[in-house]
CSV table of C-alpha atoms and ligand atoms in Angstrom, one decimal:
chain,number,residue,atom,x,y,z
A,203,MET,CA,90.5,93.8,128.2
A,204,ARG,CA,94.2,94.3,129.8
A,205,ILE,CA,96.1,95.7,126.8
A,206,ALA,CA,100.0,95.7,126.7
A,207,VAL,CA,101.6,97.9,124.1
A,208,LEU,CA,105.2,97.4,122.5
A,209,ALA,CA,106.8,100.7,121.0
A,210,SER,CA,109.8,102.0,119.6
A,211,GLY,CA,109.6,105.4,118.9
A,212,GLY,CA,107.9,108.5,120.0
A,213,GLY,CA,104.7,106.8,120.9
A,214,SER,CA,102.2,109.0,119.1
A,215,ASN,CA,100.2,105.9,118.3
A,216,LEU,CA,100.3,105.0,122.0
A,217,ALA,CA,99.3,108.4,123.0
A,218,ALA,CA,96.1,108.2,120.3
A,219,ILE,CA,95.3,104.7,121.9
A,220,LEU,CA,95.4,106.1,125.7
A,221,ASP,CA,93.3,109.2,124.5
A,222,HIS,CA,90.8,107.2,122.6
A,223,LEU,CA,90.3,104.6,125.7
A,224,ALA,CA,90.1,107.5,128.1
A,225,LEU,CA,87.6,109.4,126.0
A,226,GLN,CA,85.3,106.3,126.3
A,227,GLY,CA,85.7,106.2,130.0
A,228,GLU,CA,83.4,103.4,131.6
A,229,ARG,CA,82.6,102.3,128.2
A,230,ALA,CA,86.2,101.6,127.1
A,231,PRO,CA,86.5,98.0,126.1
A,232,GLY,CA,90.0,97.9,127.4
A,233,GLN,CA,92.6,99.7,129.3
A,234,VAL,CA,96.4,99.8,128.8
A,235,VAL,CA,98.1,98.2,131.6
A,236,TRP,CA,101.7,98.1,130.4
A,237,VAL,CA,104.1,99.6,127.9
A,238,GLY,CA,107.5,98.2,126.8
A,239,ALA,CA,109.9,99.7,124.5
A,240,THR,CA,113.5,98.5,123.5
A,241,LYS,CA,115.1,101.8,124.2
A,242,SER,CA,115.1,103.6,127.6
A,243,THR,CA,114.8,106.8,125.5
A,244,ALA,CA,111.8,105.9,123.7
A,245,GLY,CA,109.0,108.6,123.9
A,246,ALA,CA,106.5,106.0,124.4
A,247,LEU,CA,108.0,105.3,128.0
A,248,THR,CA,107.7,108.9,128.8
A,249,ARG,CA,104.2,109.0,127.8
A,250,ALA,CA,103.4,105.7,129.8
A,251,ALA,CA,104.9,107.4,132.9
A,252,ALA,CA,102.8,110.5,132.2
A,253,ALA,CA,99.8,108.3,131.9
A,254,ARG,CA,100.9,106.4,135.2
A,255,VAL,CA,100.9,103.2,133.2
A,256,ALA,CA,103.3,100.5,134.2
A,257,HIS,CA,106.3,100.4,131.8
A,258,ASP,CA,109.7,98.7,131.1
A,259,VAL,CA,112.6,98.6,128.8
A,260,VAL,CA,112.5,95.4,126.9
A,261,ALA,CA,116.1,94.6,127.2
A,262,ALA,CA,116.0,91.2,125.2
A,263,PRO,CA,113.1,91.8,122.4
A,264,ASP,CA,114.3,88.3,121.0
A,265,ASP,CA,114.0,86.5,124.1
A,266,GLY,CA,110.3,85.0,123.7
A,267,ASP,CA,110.2,83.3,127.1
A,268,ALA,CA,111.3,86.6,128.9
A,269,LEU,CA,108.9,88.6,127.0
A,270,LEU,CA,106.1,86.1,127.6
A,271,ALA,CA,106.7,86.1,131.3
A,272,THR,CA,106.7,89.9,131.3
A,273,LEU,CA,103.4,90.1,129.5
A,274,ARG,CA,101.9,87.5,131.6
A,275,ASP,CA,102.9,89.2,134.7
A,276,ALA,CA,101.2,92.2,133.5
A,277,GLY,CA,98.2,89.9,133.0
A,278,THR,CA,98.1,91.0,129.3
A,279,GLU,CA,95.0,89.7,127.4
A,280,LEU,CA,95.6,92.0,124.1
A,281,LEU,CA,99.0,92.7,122.9
A,282,VAL,CA,99.4,96.0,120.6
A,283,LEU,CA,102.5,96.9,118.7
A,284,ALA,CA,102.5,100.6,118.1
A,285,GLY,CA,105.3,101.6,116.0
A,286,TYR,CA,107.4,98.6,117.3
A,287,LEU,CA,110.4,97.9,115.0
A,288,ARG,CA,111.4,94.4,116.3
A,289,HIS,CA,110.2,91.1,115.3
A,290,VAL,CA,107.8,89.5,117.8
A,291,PRO,CA,109.1,86.0,118.9
A,292,ALA,CA,107.2,83.2,117.8
A,293,THR,CA,106.5,82.0,121.4
A,294,VAL,CA,104.7,85.2,122.0
A,295,VAL,CA,102.7,85.2,118.8
A,296,ARG,CA,101.5,81.6,119.5
A,297,ALA,CA,100.8,82.3,123.0
A,298,PHE,CA,98.7,85.2,121.9
A,299,ARG,CA,97.3,84.0,118.6
A,300,GLY,CA,94.7,86.1,117.7
A,301,ARG,CA,95.3,88.8,120.2
A,302,VAL,CA,98.3,90.5,118.7
A,303,LEU,CA,97.8,93.8,116.5
A,304,ASN,CA,100.0,95.7,114.5
A,305,VAL,CA,99.6,99.1,112.5
A,306,HIS,CA,101.6,99.5,109.3
A,307,PRO,CA,101.9,102.8,107.5
A,308,ALA,CA,101.0,101.5,103.9
A,309,LEU,CA,98.4,99.3,102.2
A,310,LEU,CA,99.6,95.9,103.0
A,311,PRO,CA,100.5,93.3,101.4
A,312,ALA,CA,102.3,96.2,99.2
A,313,PHE,CA,105.1,98.0,100.7
A,314,GLY,CA,105.5,95.7,103.6
A,315,GLY,CA,107.9,93.0,105.1
A,316,ALA,CA,111.1,93.1,106.7
A,317,GLY,CA,112.9,96.4,106.7
A,318,MET,CA,109.9,98.4,105.5
A,319,TYR,CA,109.2,100.7,108.2
A,320,GLY,CA,109.1,104.5,108.7
A,321,GLU,CA,110.1,106.7,105.7
A,322,ARG,CA,111.4,103.9,103.8
A,323,VAL,CA,107.9,102.9,103.4
A,324,HIS,CA,106.9,106.3,102.0
A,325,ALA,CA,109.8,106.7,99.8
A,326,ALA,CA,109.0,103.4,98.2
A,327,VAL,CA,105.5,104.5,97.6
A,328,ILE,CA,106.3,107.6,96.1
A,329,ALA,CA,108.9,106.1,93.8
A,330,SER,CA,106.4,103.5,92.8
A,331,GLY,CA,104.2,106.2,91.4
A,332,ALA,CA,101.1,104.9,93.5
A,333,LYS,CA,98.5,107.6,93.8
A,334,LEU,CA,97.0,106.1,96.9
A,335,SER,CA,98.7,105.0,100.1
A,336,GLY,CA,97.1,104.4,103.5
A,337,VAL,CA,97.2,102.5,106.7
A,338,THR,CA,96.8,98.8,107.6
A,339,VAL,CA,95.8,97.3,110.8
A,340,HIS,CA,96.3,93.6,111.1
A,341,PHE,CA,96.6,90.8,113.4
A,342,VAL,CA,100.3,89.5,113.8
A,343,ASN,CA,101.3,85.9,112.9
A,344,GLU,CA,104.8,84.5,112.7
A,345,GLU,CA,105.4,86.1,109.3
A,346,TYR,CA,106.4,89.8,109.2
A,347,ASP,CA,103.4,92.0,108.2
A,348,ARG,CA,101.5,89.0,106.9
A,349,GLY,CA,98.7,88.4,109.5
A,350,ALA,CA,94.8,88.7,108.5
A,351,ILE,CA,94.2,92.4,107.7
A,352,ILE,CA,91.4,94.0,110.0
A,353,ALA,CA,91.0,97.5,108.3
A,354,GLN,CA,92.7,99.6,105.7
A,355,TRP,CA,92.1,103.5,105.3
A,356,PRO,CA,93.3,105.3,102.1
A,357,ALA,CA,95.3,108.4,101.7
A,358,PRO,CA,96.0,110.2,98.7
A,359,VAL,CA,99.6,110.6,97.4
A,360,PHE,CA,100.3,114.1,96.0
A,361,ALA,CA,102.9,114.9,93.3
A,362,SER,CA,104.5,117.4,95.8
A,363,ASP,CA,104.9,114.8,98.5
A,364,THR,CA,108.0,113.9,100.2
A,365,PRO,CA,108.5,110.7,102.4
A,366,ALA,CA,108.0,113.0,105.4
A,367,SER,CA,104.8,114.8,104.2
A,368,LEU,CA,103.2,111.5,103.1
A,369,GLY,CA,104.4,109.9,106.4
A,370,GLN,CA,102.5,112.7,108.4
A,371,ARG,CA,99.3,112.2,106.4
A,372,VAL,CA,99.5,108.5,107.0
A,373,LEU,CA,100.4,109.0,110.7
A,374,ARG,CA,97.3,111.0,111.3
A,375,LEU,CA,95.2,108.1,109.8
A,376,GLU,CA,97.0,105.7,112.0
A,377,HIS,CA,95.9,107.7,115.2
A,378,ARG,CA,92.3,107.5,114.0
A,379,LEU,CA,92.1,104.1,112.9
A,380,TYR,CA,94.3,102.0,115.3
A,381,PRO,CA,92.5,102.9,118.6
A,382,ARG,CA,89.1,101.9,117.0
A,383,CYS,CA,90.4,98.6,115.7
A,384,ILE,CA,91.8,97.8,118.9
A,385,ALA,CA,88.5,98.6,120.9
A,386,ALA,CA,86.7,96.5,118.2
A,387,VAL,CA,89.0,93.6,119.0
A,388,ALA,CA,88.9,94.1,122.7
A,389,SER,CA,85.1,94.2,122.5
A,390,GLY,CA,84.9,91.1,120.4
A,391,LEU,CA,83.2,92.9,117.6
A,392,ILE,CA,86.4,91.7,115.4
A,393,THR,CA,88.0,88.3,115.7
A,394,LEU,CA,90.9,86.6,114.0
A,395,ASP,CA,88.6,84.0,112.4
A,396,ALA,CA,86.1,86.5,110.9
A,397,ALA,CA,89.3,88.6,109.8
A,398,GLU,CA,90.7,85.5,108.1
A,399,ARG,CA,87.3,84.8,106.4
A,400,ALA,CA,87.8,88.1,105.0
A,401,GLN,CA,84.5,89.2,106.1
A,402,GLY,CA,85.1,92.8,105.2
A,403,VAL,CA,85.5,95.9,107.5
A,404,PRO,CA,82.6,96.3,110.0
A,405,ALA,CA,80.7,99.7,109.0
A,406,SER,CA,82.2,101.3,112.1
A,407,LEU,CA,85.7,101.0,110.5
A,408,GLN,CA,84.8,102.2,107.1
A,409,PRO,CA,87.1,105.3,106.0
A,410,GLU,CA,85.6,108.7,106.9
A,411,PHE,CA,87.4,109.7,103.8
A,412,ILE,CA,85.7,112.8,103.1
A,413,ASP,CA,86.0,114.6,106.3
A,414,LEU,CA,89.6,113.7,106.5
A,415,PHE,CA,90.6,115.4,103.2
A,416,PRO,CA,88.2,118.3,102.8
A,417,SER,CA,88.6,119.5,99.2
B,1124,GRF,C1,105.5,105.7,112.4
B,1124,GRF,O1,106.4,105.5,111.3
B,1124,GRF,C2,104.3,105.0,112.2
B,1124,GRF,O2,103.7,105.1,110.8
B,1124,GRF,C3,104.7,103.6,112.5
B,1124,GRF,O3,105.6,103.7,113.6
B,1124,GRF,C4,106.2,105.0,113.5
B,1124,GRF,C5,106.3,105.7,114.8
B,1124,GRF,O4,105.1,105.6,115.4
B,1124,GRF,N1,103.4,102.9,113.0
B,1124,GRF,P1,104.9,106.3,116.8
B,1124,GRF,O5,104.8,107.5,116.8
B,1124,GRF,O6,106.1,105.8,117.7
B,1124,GRF,O7,103.6,105.5,117.4
């Protein structure tokens, strides 16, 4: 599948996706063909250039027709949001129904929704007293952070945690879970219908909890 990625920040998720697909070589179920970011200084564009992937600044992220035309020009078959902070216009979500994915650094539906991104999420988790946080990969629909969930992995919250330390722990999980979910959707192992029927997480995406946090 031809994968387009929208990012806003440093692009560490983009890097993890590129690395995972490169590791699979010929067996990769998809390849990143285009990267867009709303700021010309976004690290994601630098990473795309280094990986020799077509990339652009998305000057009008709220202009659904323009974004859709750009995605179609790139032959996009799967749209991946990787640290993308803007709302994807409904025109695009509808045109790519069941083929837009997002990663959120908490266990949705908790700690999600408009304005909940970056360290704000982790500060809210810590303030709540929750002892588990984690990462959610989900399909994107017109409602912010409310599409069908594909997979979630847990991360412990320690008493000593700051939003930054918890954020780092969750980001490491994102880098492991997101590429595997993207590959699963690109290969057809996971579909929106199955996710909406909450058929559970395929065994291949179960938390490798133990080896993530050696005692
Ligand atoms: C991080 O807060 C991550 O949790 C979220 O987007 C932010 C930046 O990600 N998914 P990236 O390094 O730009 O991929």
